mmCIF file of C-alpha atoms (C1' of nucleotides) in Angstrom:
data_model
loop_
_atom_site.group_PDB
_atom_site.id
_atom_site.type_symbol
_atom_site.label_atom_id
_atom_site.label_comp_id
_atom_site.label_asym_id
_atom_site.label_seq_id
_atom_site.Cartn_x
_atom_site.Cartn_y
_atom_site.Cartn_z
ATOM 1 C CA MET A 1 237.865 118.552 63.357
ATOM 2 C CA LYS A 2 238.243 120.146 59.982
ATOM 3 C CA THR A 3 239.877 123.461 59.458
ATOM 4 C CA LEU A 4 237.933 126.301 57.928
ATOM 5 C CA GLU A 5 240.118 126.124 54.838
ATOM 6 C CA LYS A 6 239.354 122.452 54.380
ATOM 7 C CA ILE A 7 235.629 123.071 54.525
ATOM 8 C CA LEU A 8 235.838 125.730 51.844
ATOM 9 C CA GLU A 9 238.101 123.647 49.637
ATOM 10 C CA ASN A 10 235.828 120.641 49.940
ATOM 11 C CA ASN A 11 233.083 122.793 48.534
ATOM 12 C CA LYS A 12 235.284 124.231 45.817
ATOM 13 C CA VAL A 13 235.330 127.720 47.268
ATOM 14 C CA LYS A 14 238.633 129.564 47.313
ATOM 15 C CA PRO A 15 239.476 130.381 50.922
ATOM 16 C CA THR A 16 239.861 134.137 51.023
ATOM 17 C CA ALA A 17 240.129 136.085 54.267
ATOM 18 C CA MET A 18 236.565 137.312 54.189
ATOM 19 C CA ARG A 19 235.181 133.898 53.382
ATOM 20 C CA LEU A 20 237.043 132.329 56.272
ATOM 21 C CA LEU A 21 235.730 134.931 58.688
ATOM 22 C CA VAL A 22 232.167 134.593 57.489
ATOM 23 C CA LEU A 23 232.350 130.810 57.655
ATOM 24 C CA GLN A 24 233.760 130.950 61.162
ATOM 25 C CA PHE A 25 230.914 133.188 62.269
ATOM 26 C CA ILE A 26 228.303 130.913 60.735
ATOM 27 C CA LEU A 27 229.886 127.864 62.334
ATOM 28 C CA ARG A 28 229.779 129.423 65.778
ATOM 29 C CA LYS A 29 226.158 130.462 65.549
ATOM 30 C CA LYS A 30 223.731 127.669 66.256
ATOM 31 C CA THR A 31 220.836 129.489 64.618
ATOM 32 C CA ALA A 32 220.251 130.823 61.129
ATOM 33 C CA LEU A 33 221.456 134.313 60.403
ATOM 34 C CA SER A 34 220.589 137.169 58.112
ATOM 35 C CA LEU A 35 222.778 139.324 55.932
ATOM 36 C CA SER A 36 222.246 142.292 58.224
ATOM 37 C CA GLN A 37 223.488 140.276 61.200
ATOM 38 C CA LEU A 38 226.668 139.581 59.273
ATOM 39 C CA GLU A 39 226.911 143.217 58.256
ATOM 40 C CA ASN A 40 226.617 144.322 61.853
ATOM 41 C CA TYR A 41 229.183 141.850 63.030
ATOM 42 C CA PHE A 42 231.706 142.720 60.326
ATOM 43 C CA ASP A 43 230.988 146.402 60.466
ATOM 44 C CA ASN A 44 234.135 147.412 58.666
ATOM 45 C CA ALA A 45 233.540 145.008 55.805
ATOM 46 C CA ASP A 46 231.687 145.859 52.640
ATOM 47 C CA ARG A 47 228.040 144.930 52.417
ATOM 48 C CA THR A 48 228.393 143.676 48.873
ATOM 49 C CA THR A 49 231.301 141.411 49.719
ATOM 50 C CA ILE A 50 229.317 139.780 52.498
ATOM 51 C CA TYR A 51 226.334 139.488 50.197
ATOM 52 C CA ARG A 52 228.383 137.803 47.487
ATOM 53 C CA THR A 53 230.238 135.632 49.963
ATOM 54 C CA ILE A 54 227.013 134.188 51.268
ATOM 55 C CA LYS A 55 225.670 133.773 47.726
ATOM 56 C CA THR A 56 228.785 131.818 46.828
ATOM 57 C CA PHE A 57 228.279 129.632 49.886
ATOM 58 C CA VAL A 58 224.698 128.950 48.849
ATOM 59 C CA GLU A 59 225.699 128.114 45.265
ATOM 60 C CA LYS A 60 228.407 125.753 46.424
ATOM 61 C CA GLY A 61 226.095 124.007 48.848
ATOM 62 C CA LEU A 62 227.816 125.162 52.014
ATOM 63 C CA VAL A 63 224.816 126.913 53.481
ATOM 64 C CA HIS A 64 221.137 126.823 52.701
ATOM 65 C CA GLN A 65 218.740 129.670 52.404
ATOM 66 C CA ILE A 66 215.752 129.878 54.713
ATOM 67 C CA ASP A 67 212.577 131.830 54.306
ATOM 68 C CA ASP A 68 211.295 131.992 57.854
ATOM 69 C CA GLY A 69 208.408 134.310 57.156
ATOM 70 C CA THR A 70 210.030 137.378 58.658
ATOM 71 C CA GLY A 71 210.602 138.800 55.201
ATOM 72 C CA VAL A 72 214.342 138.559 55.656
ATOM 73 C CA THR A 73 216.247 135.667 54.141
ATOM 74 C CA LYS A 74 218.223 133.652 56.650
ATOM 75 C CA TYR A 75 221.176 131.366 56.062
ATOM 76 C CA ALA A 76 222.317 128.296 57.919
ATOM 77 C CA LEU A 77 225.030 125.734 57.509
ATOM 78 C CA CYS A 78 224.151 122.625 55.588
ATOM 79 C CA GLU A 79 224.804 119.342 57.269
ATOM 80 C CA GLU A 80 227.418 117.119 55.785
ATOM 81 C CA ASN A 81 226.118 115.470 52.641
ATOM 82 C CA CYS A 82 223.049 117.614 53.004
ATOM 83 C CA GLU A 83 220.816 117.589 49.983
ATOM 84 C CA CYS A 84 218.680 120.601 50.775
ATOM 85 C CA GLU A 85 217.262 120.707 47.310
ATOM 86 C CA ILE A 86 216.010 117.174 47.330
ATOM 87 C CA GLU A 87 212.447 116.948 48.443
ATOM 88 C CA THR A 88 212.888 114.065 50.809
ATOM 89 C CA ASP A 89 215.610 115.848 52.732
ATOM 90 C CA LEU A 90 213.650 118.963 53.503
ATOM 91 C CA HIS A 91 213.528 119.673 57.164
ATOM 92 C CA LEU A 92 211.420 122.211 58.939
ATOM 93 C CA HIS A 93 212.424 125.529 60.415
ATOM 94 C CA PHE A 94 211.353 127.093 63.644
ATOM 95 C CA HIS A 95 211.146 130.809 64.217
ATOM 96 C CA CYS A 96 210.941 131.984 67.807
ATOM 97 C CA THR A 97 208.760 135.036 68.212
ATOM 98 C CA LYS A 98 210.483 135.902 71.485
ATOM 99 C CA CYS A 99 214.219 135.755 70.762
ATOM 100 C CA GLU A 100 213.556 136.061 67.022
ATOM 101 C CA GLU A 101 216.027 133.331 66.235
ATOM 102 C CA THR A 102 215.426 130.825 63.470
ATOM 103 C CA THR A 103 216.496 127.263 64.056
ATOM 104 C CA CYS A 104 216.848 124.338 61.678
ATOM 105 C CA LEU A 105 215.092 121.298 63.040
ATOM 106 C CA THR A 106 217.096 118.944 60.896
ATOM 107 C CA GLU A 107 215.706 115.871 62.555
ATOM 108 C CA HIS A 108 212.166 116.878 61.753
ATOM 109 C CA LYS A 109 211.390 116.101 58.149
ATOM 110 C CA ILE A 110 208.367 117.483 56.412
ATOM 111 C CA PRO A 111 205.488 114.996 56.355
ATOM 112 C CA GLN A 112 203.908 113.773 53.152
ATOM 113 C CA ILE A 113 201.617 116.404 51.649
ATOM 114 C CA ASN A 114 198.703 115.493 49.424
ATOM 115 C CA LEU A 115 197.875 117.952 46.685
ATOM 116 C CA PRO A 116 194.755 118.220 44.516
ATOM 117 C CA GLU A 117 194.718 116.759 40.998
ATOM 118 C CA GLY A 118 197.018 118.557 38.605
ATOM 119 C CA PHE A 119 199.279 120.183 41.165
ATOM 120 C CA ILE A 120 202.913 119.138 40.956
ATOM 121 C CA ALA A 121 205.122 119.789 43.975
ATOM 122 C CA GLU A 122 208.715 120.785 43.428
ATOM 123 C CA ASN A 123 209.616 122.291 46.734
ATOM 124 C CA ILE A 124 208.127 122.592 50.190
ATOM 125 C CA ASN A 125 208.727 125.205 52.849
ATOM 126 C CA LEU A 126 207.449 124.581 56.344
ATOM 127 C CA VAL A 127 208.021 127.130 59.064
ATOM 128 C CA VAL A 128 206.653 126.813 62.568
ATOM 129 C CA LYS A 129 206.468 129.964 64.668
ATOM 130 C CA GLY A 130 206.274 129.984 68.399
ATOM 131 C CA ILE A 131 208.514 129.843 71.434
ATOM 132 C CA CYS A 132 211.790 127.972 71.243
ATOM 133 C CA ASP A 133 213.195 125.656 73.892
ATOM 134 C CA LYS A 134 215.480 128.284 75.383
ATOM 135 C CA CYS A 135 212.775 130.917 75.673
ATOM 136 C CA SER A 136 210.113 128.548 77.005
ATOM 137 C CA THR A 137 212.251 127.420 79.944
ATOM 138 C CA SER A 138 213.655 130.771 80.977
ATOM 139 C CA MET B 1 174.608 136.557 47.600
ATOM 140 C CA LYS B 2 175.889 139.280 49.855
ATOM 141 C CA THR B 3 176.555 142.760 48.702
ATOM 142 C CA LEU B 4 180.001 144.224 49.084
ATOM 143 C CA GLU B 5 178.686 146.655 51.687
ATOM 144 C CA LYS B 6 177.268 143.814 53.746
ATOM 145 C CA ILE B 7 180.580 141.989 53.762
ATOM 146 C CA LEU B 8 182.399 145.055 55.015
ATOM 147 C CA GLU B 9 179.784 145.839 57.630
ATOM 148 C CA ASN B 10 179.818 142.286 58.900
ATOM 149 C CA ASN B 11 183.495 142.714 59.564
ATOM 150 C CA LYS B 12 183.035 146.121 61.140
ATOM 151 C CA VAL B 13 184.753 147.977 58.344
ATOM 152 C CA LYS B 14 183.193 151.194 57.126
ATOM 153 C CA PRO B 15 182.350 150.803 53.447
ATOM 154 C CA THR B 16 184.222 153.614 51.722
ATOM 155 C CA ALA B 17 184.562 153.831 47.956
ATOM 156 C CA MET B 18 188.130 152.580 47.920
ATOM 157 C CA ARG B 19 187.398 149.707 50.255
ATOM 158 C CA LEU B 20 184.498 148.561 48.122
ATOM 159 C CA LEU B 21 186.624 148.635 44.991
ATOM 160 C CA VAL B 22 189.479 146.753 46.613
ATOM 161 C CA LEU B 23 187.121 144.167 48.053
ATOM 162 C CA GLN B 24 185.456 143.691 44.673
ATOM 163 C CA PHE B 25 188.824 143.112 43.046
ATOM 164 C CA ILE B 26 189.853 140.595 45.686
ATOM 165 C CA LEU B 27 186.556 138.767 45.357
ATOM 166 C CA ARG B 28 186.952 138.398 41.598
ATOM 167 C CA LYS B 29 190.484 137.069 41.794
ATOM 168 C CA LYS B 30 190.669 133.406 42.609
ATOM 169 C CA THR B 31 194.307 133.594 43.633
ATOM 170 C CA ALA B 32 196.136 135.584 46.277
ATOM 171 C CA LEU B 33 197.316 139.034 45.316
ATOM 172 C CA SER B 34 200.066 141.427 46.262
ATOM 173 C CA LEU B 35 199.948 145.112 47.058
ATOM 174 C CA SER B 36 201.683 145.946 43.806
ATOM 175 C CA GLN B 37 199.016 144.089 41.855
ATOM 176 C CA LEU B 38 196.420 146.265 43.525
ATOM 177 C CA GLU B 39 198.498 149.356 42.885
ATOM 178 C CA ASN B 40 198.750 148.521 39.209
ATOM 179 C CA TYR B 41 195.066 147.862 38.897
ATOM 180 C CA PHE B 42 194.032 151.039 40.685
ATOM 181 C CA ASP B 43 196.703 153.124 39.085
ATOM 182 C CA ASN B 44 195.079 156.422 39.922
ATOM 183 C CA ALA B 45 194.659 155.552 43.577
ATOM 184 C CA ASP B 46 197.168 156.353 46.263
ATOM 185 C CA ARG B 47 199.577 153.638 47.268
ATOM 186 C CA THR B 48 199.211 154.370 50.961
ATOM 187 C CA THR B 49 195.450 154.158 50.819
ATOM 188 C CA ILE B 50 195.627 150.728 49.233
ATOM 189 C CA TYR B 51 198.249 149.701 51.743
ATOM 190 C CA ARG B 52 196.120 150.806 54.671
ATOM 191 C CA THR B 53 192.954 149.394 53.159
ATOM 192 C CA ILE B 54 194.451 145.945 52.972
ATOM 193 C CA LYS B 55 195.923 146.293 56.465
ATOM 194 C CA THR B 56 192.457 147.128 57.756
ATOM 195 C CA PHE B 57 191.053 144.082 55.991
ATOM 196 C CA VAL B 58 193.689 141.891 57.613
ATOM 197 C CA GLU B 59 193.028 143.349 61.057
ATOM 198 C CA LYS B 60 189.306 142.857 60.723
ATOM 199 C CA GLY B 61 189.701 139.288 59.549
ATOM 200 C CA LEU B 62 188.434 139.848 56.027
ATOM 201 C CA VAL B 63 191.567 138.683 54.287
ATOM 202 C CA HIS B 64 194.567 136.731 55.455
ATOM 203 C CA GLN B 65 198.161 137.400 54.803
ATOM 204 C CA ILE B 66 200.260 134.836 52.967
ATOM 205 C CA ASP B 67 203.981 134.478 52.884
ATOM 206 C CA ASP B 68 204.499 132.415 49.767
ATOM 207 C CA GLY B 69 208.262 132.595 49.758
ATOM 208 C CA THR B 70 208.500 135.102 46.925
ATOM 209 C CA GLY B 71 209.446 137.816 49.381
ATOM 210 C CA VAL B 72 206.264 139.692 48.613
ATOM 211 C CA THR B 73 203.331 139.403 50.974
ATOM 212 C CA LYS B 74 200.147 138.166 49.334
ATOM 213 C CA TYR B 75 196.581 138.573 50.492
ATOM 214 C CA ALA B 76 193.576 136.359 49.991
ATOM 215 C CA LEU B 77 190.004 136.375 51.139
ATOM 216 C CA CYS B 78 189.225 134.452 54.272
ATOM 217 C CA GLU B 79 186.510 131.882 54.029
ATOM 218 C CA GLU B 80 183.366 132.497 55.955
ATOM 219 C CA ASN B 81 183.945 131.871 59.630
ATOM 220 C CA CYS B 82 187.564 131.371 58.778
ATOM 221 C CA GLU B 83 189.793 131.223 61.781
ATOM 222 C CA CYS B 84 193.118 131.715 60.065
ATOM 223 C CA GLU B 85 194.855 132.304 63.325
ATOM 224 C CA ILE B 86 193.708 129.135 64.946
ATOM 225 C CA GLU B 87 196.200 126.393 64.485
ATOM 226 C CA THR B 88 193.771 123.717 63.484
ATOM 227 C CA ASP B 89 192.377 125.781 60.657
ATOM 228 C CA LEU B 90 195.641 126.477 58.915
ATOM 229 C CA HIS B 91 195.575 125.438 55.317
ATOM 230 C CA LEU B 92 198.469 125.236 52.943
ATOM 231 C CA HIS B 93 199.382 127.547 50.113
ATOM 232 C CA PHE B 94 200.635 126.677 46.682
ATOM 233 C CA HIS B 95 202.870 128.922 44.645
ATOM 234 C CA CYS B 96 203.130 128.136 40.948
ATOM 235 C CA THR B 97 206.576 128.808 39.555
ATOM 236 C CA LYS B 98 205.160 129.084 36.044
ATOM 237 C CA CYS B 99 202.219 131.488 36.277
ATOM 238 C CA GLU B 100 203.534 132.842 39.593
ATOM 239 C CA GLU B 101 200.093 132.736 41.143
ATOM 240 C CA THR B 102 199.590 131.762 44.752
ATOM 241 C CA THR B 103 196.558 129.680 45.604
ATOM 242 C CA CYS B 104 194.954 128.820 48.924
ATOM 243 C CA LEU B 105 194.368 125.110 49.182
ATOM 244 C CA THR B 106 191.730 125.528 51.842
ATOM 245 C CA GLU B 107 190.763 121.890 51.788
ATOM 246 C CA HIS B 108 194.288 120.811 52.539
ATOM 247 C CA LYS B 109 195.004 121.244 56.198
ATOM 248 C CA ILE B 110 198.481 121.115 57.570
ATOM 249 C CA PRO B 111 199.322 117.730 59.075
ATOM 250 C CA GLN B 112 200.322 117.307 62.677
ATOM 251 C CA ILE B 113 203.884 118.437 63.288
ATOM 252 C CA ASN B 114 205.964 117.043 66.126
ATOM 253 C CA LEU B 115 208.420 119.422 67.691
ATOM 254 C CA PRO B 116 211.349 118.707 70.014
ATOM 255 C CA GLU B 117 210.975 119.154 73.786
ATOM 256 C CA GLY B 118 210.485 122.756 74.831
ATOM 257 C CA PHE B 119 209.334 124.107 71.505
ATOM 258 C CA ILE B 120 205.843 125.586 71.551
ATOM 259 C CA ALA B 121 204.077 126.057 68.217
ATOM 260 C CA GLU B 122 201.865 129.073 67.747
ATOM 261 C CA ASN B 123 201.617 129.263 64.016
ATOM 262 C CA ILE B 124 202.539 127.158 61.030
ATOM 263 C CA ASN B 125 203.254 128.235 57.489
ATOM 264 C CA LEU B 126 203.408 125.600 54.795
ATOM 265 C CA VAL B 127 204.039 126.612 51.215
ATOM 266 C CA VAL B 128 204.391 124.159 48.377
ATOM 267 C CA LYS B 129 206.041 125.385 45.193
ATOM 268 C CA GLY B 130 205.609 123.748 41.861
ATOM 269 C CA ILE B 131 203.247 123.730 38.901
ATOM 270 C CA CYS B 132 199.585 124.429 39.450
ATOM 271 C CA ASP B 133 196.673 122.561 37.880
ATOM 272 C CA LYS B 134 196.135 125.124 35.135
ATOM 273 C CA CYS B 135 199.784 125.240 34.106
ATOM 274 C CA SER B 136 200.331 121.483 34.242
ATOM 275 C CA THR B 137 197.509 120.769 31.810
ATOM 276 C CA SER B 138 198.159 123.513 29.281
ATOM 277 C "C1'" DA C 1 259.896 136.962 36.848
ATOM 278 C "C1'" DT C 2 256.477 138.991 34.083
ATOM 279 C "C1'" DA C 3 252.558 139.758 31.228
ATOM 280 C "C1'" DA C 4 247.928 138.342 30.577
ATOM 281 C "C1'" DG C 5 243.946 136.687 32.237
ATOM 282 C "C1'" DT C 6 240.638 135.492 35.874
ATOM 283 C "C1'" DA C 7 238.549 136.017 40.384
ATOM 284 C "C1'" DT C 8 237.512 138.892 44.219
ATOM 285 C "C1'" DT C 9 236.588 143.087 46.451
ATOM 286 C "C1'" DG C 10 234.868 147.868 47.285
ATOM 287 C "C1'" DC C 11 232.138 151.654 45.966
ATOM 288 C "C1'" DA C 12 228.230 153.721 44.128
ATOM 289 C "C1'" DA C 13 224.184 153.216 42.507
ATOM 290 C "C1'" DC C 14 219.160 151.458 41.842
ATOM 291 C "C1'" DA C 15 214.610 149.177 42.562
ATOM 292 C "C1'" DA C 16 211.048 147.248 45.206
ATOM 293 C "C1'" DT C 17 208.647 146.707 49.358
ATOM 294 C "C1'" DA C 18 207.171 148.232 53.638
ATOM 295 C "C1'" DG C 19 206.175 151.689 56.622
ATOM 296 C "C1'" DT C 20 205.464 156.546 59.111
ATOM 297 C "C1'" DG C 21 204.129 161.561 59.917
ATOM 298 C "C1'" DC C 22 201.354 165.035 58.916
ATOM 299 C "C1'" DA C 23 198.107 167.881 56.689
ATOM 300 C "C1'" DT C 24 193.676 167.675 54.365
ATOM 301 C "C1'" DT C 25 189.273 166.061 53.505
ATOM 302 C "C1'" DA C 26 185.160 163.397 54.426
ATOM 303 C "C1'" DA C 27 181.818 161.414 57.599
ATOM 304 C "C1'" DC C 28 179.421 161.195 61.925
ATOM 305 C "C1'" DT C 29 177.377 162.951 66.255
ATOM 306 C "C1'" DG C 30 175.449 165.835 69.506
ATOM 307 C "C1'" DC D 1 176.156 173.607 62.401
ATOM 308 C "C1'" DA D 2 180.304 172.959 65.274
ATOM 309 C "C1'" DG D 3 183.335 169.593 66.963
ATOM 310 C "C1'" DT D 4 185.241 165.144 66.716
ATOM 311 C "C1'" DT D 5 186.751 161.083 64.588
ATOM 312 C "C1'" DA D 6 188.036 158.451 60.609
ATOM 313 C "C1'" DA D 7 189.992 158.111 56.019
ATOM 314 C "C1'" DT D 8 192.842 159.732 52.423
ATOM 315 C "C1'" DG D 9 196.855 161.762 49.885
ATOM 316 C "C1'" DC D 10 201.459 163.322 49.802
ATOM 317 C "C1'" DA D 11 206.079 163.242 50.992
ATOM 318 C "C1'" DC D 12 209.329 161.020 53.019
ATOM 319 C "C1'" DT D 13 212.452 157.148 55.133
ATOM 320 C "C1'" DA D 14 214.435 152.437 55.997
ATOM 321 C "C1'" DT D 15 215.622 147.970 54.647
ATOM 322 C "C1'" DT D 16 216.655 144.367 51.674
ATOM 323 C "C1'" DG D 17 218.292 142.701 47.662
ATOM 324 C "C1'" DT D 18 220.805 143.518 43.622
ATOM 325 C "C1'" DT D 19 223.900 145.199 39.660
ATOM 326 C "C1'" DG D 20 227.793 147.701 37.092
ATOM 327 C "C1'" DC D 21 232.172 148.985 37.116
ATOM 328 C "C1'" DA D 22 236.710 150.052 38.518
ATOM 329 C "C1'" DA D 23 240.502 148.559 41.415
ATOM 330 C "C1'" DT D 24 243.018 144.794 43.484
ATOM 331 C "C1'" DA D 25 244.664 140.361 44.258
ATOM 332 C "C1'" DC D 26 245.666 135.917 42.625
ATOM 333 C "C1'" DT D 27 247.050 132.376 38.860
ATOM 334 C "C1'" DT D 28 249.244 130.592 35.106
ATOM 335 C "C1'" DA D 29 251.819 130.270 30.800
ATOM 336 C "C1'" DT D 30 255.744 131.889 28.763
#
DNA sequence: ATAAGTATTGCAACAATAGTGCATTAACTG
DNA sequence: CAGTTAATGCACTATTGTTGCAATACTTAT
């Protein structure tokens, strides 16, 4: 069990108070979260600080950015040794239309995609929308 | 060769001047386009009218909406008898990072995706980013 | 310990996109 | 032609994402 400080230091991010709080919040949440969720939670903190905190986390490879098709960028913790940017490691994301939560399905890699002649793939984003496990059983 | 009016009428959209112009523009473009592209092209037309025109087209199944990961919604013509909303008909979209155009790869269907227990898929969005055929050969 | 430099934070803006409410105009129907 | 319905234009508003700059806090060399 690593401390929050350790996690930040391992990713070469200086552990400031705000960063520790944001990291703690992300760690607790199982699903991906948006900037506005963070803003609401830390309602006495500055919007810009949260924005830049999360940007730092993304740059340093602590969290990855998710475009789940809602028009709002979501963020979720990277797995250890996660190589989000490498094509073969790309997993798919699930957005529940009922609870509106976005989940990383890290075990579900994106299948091989064939493109027409001349098209060169650099990055793939696959988002499935529907009802998540929690919502389908309740 | 259908007239513009016919296309609109077939989709139960009243053919107004603006709608005909917008449809003509969409038909000419091979790639998906954004609202701001339409706004720039019809620079003397009202933004709201264009906005509502395209919304009408989406509702009536004339065009489909594409989330290409740029944060800006794109629109492209549906194929004849296109059933965009039906899972089996979903094709993938390609966004070129060089020319920034988004293309429908209608021939490339989305492969079967396996989800964990309890997850129910309703819709799938697959966007590949990279270099398109035109940009890779020039 | 202190001065100088660097990193972080907070505040105030701005821009783009998406969307709504309402009045006006155009089109359609009896 | 009057009355109704649909479409348009204008004026806003909200949200998200983003930047510039000043104020603080943190580090490091002297």
